[in-house]
Amino acid sequence: MCPWVSIITSKELMHQTISAFKPANCRILFQPSVSHKFPNL
């Protein structure tokens, strides 16, 4: 396997991991403050 192929694969894997964890982290971090600021949402 060429080095750039493994680099692209690891970047893609990292991107998939970040995109998989980002919604949960945003929900955990920002939901309390958003619900306090905007109770009707």
C-alpha angles and dihedrals in degrees: 000000000000117000094239089054092056090045091053091045093051091046091050091047091049091048091051091049093049093046089048094051098037099077092049092047092048090049093048095044103037107028097081095049092043092049090049093049096041109028094169092062 
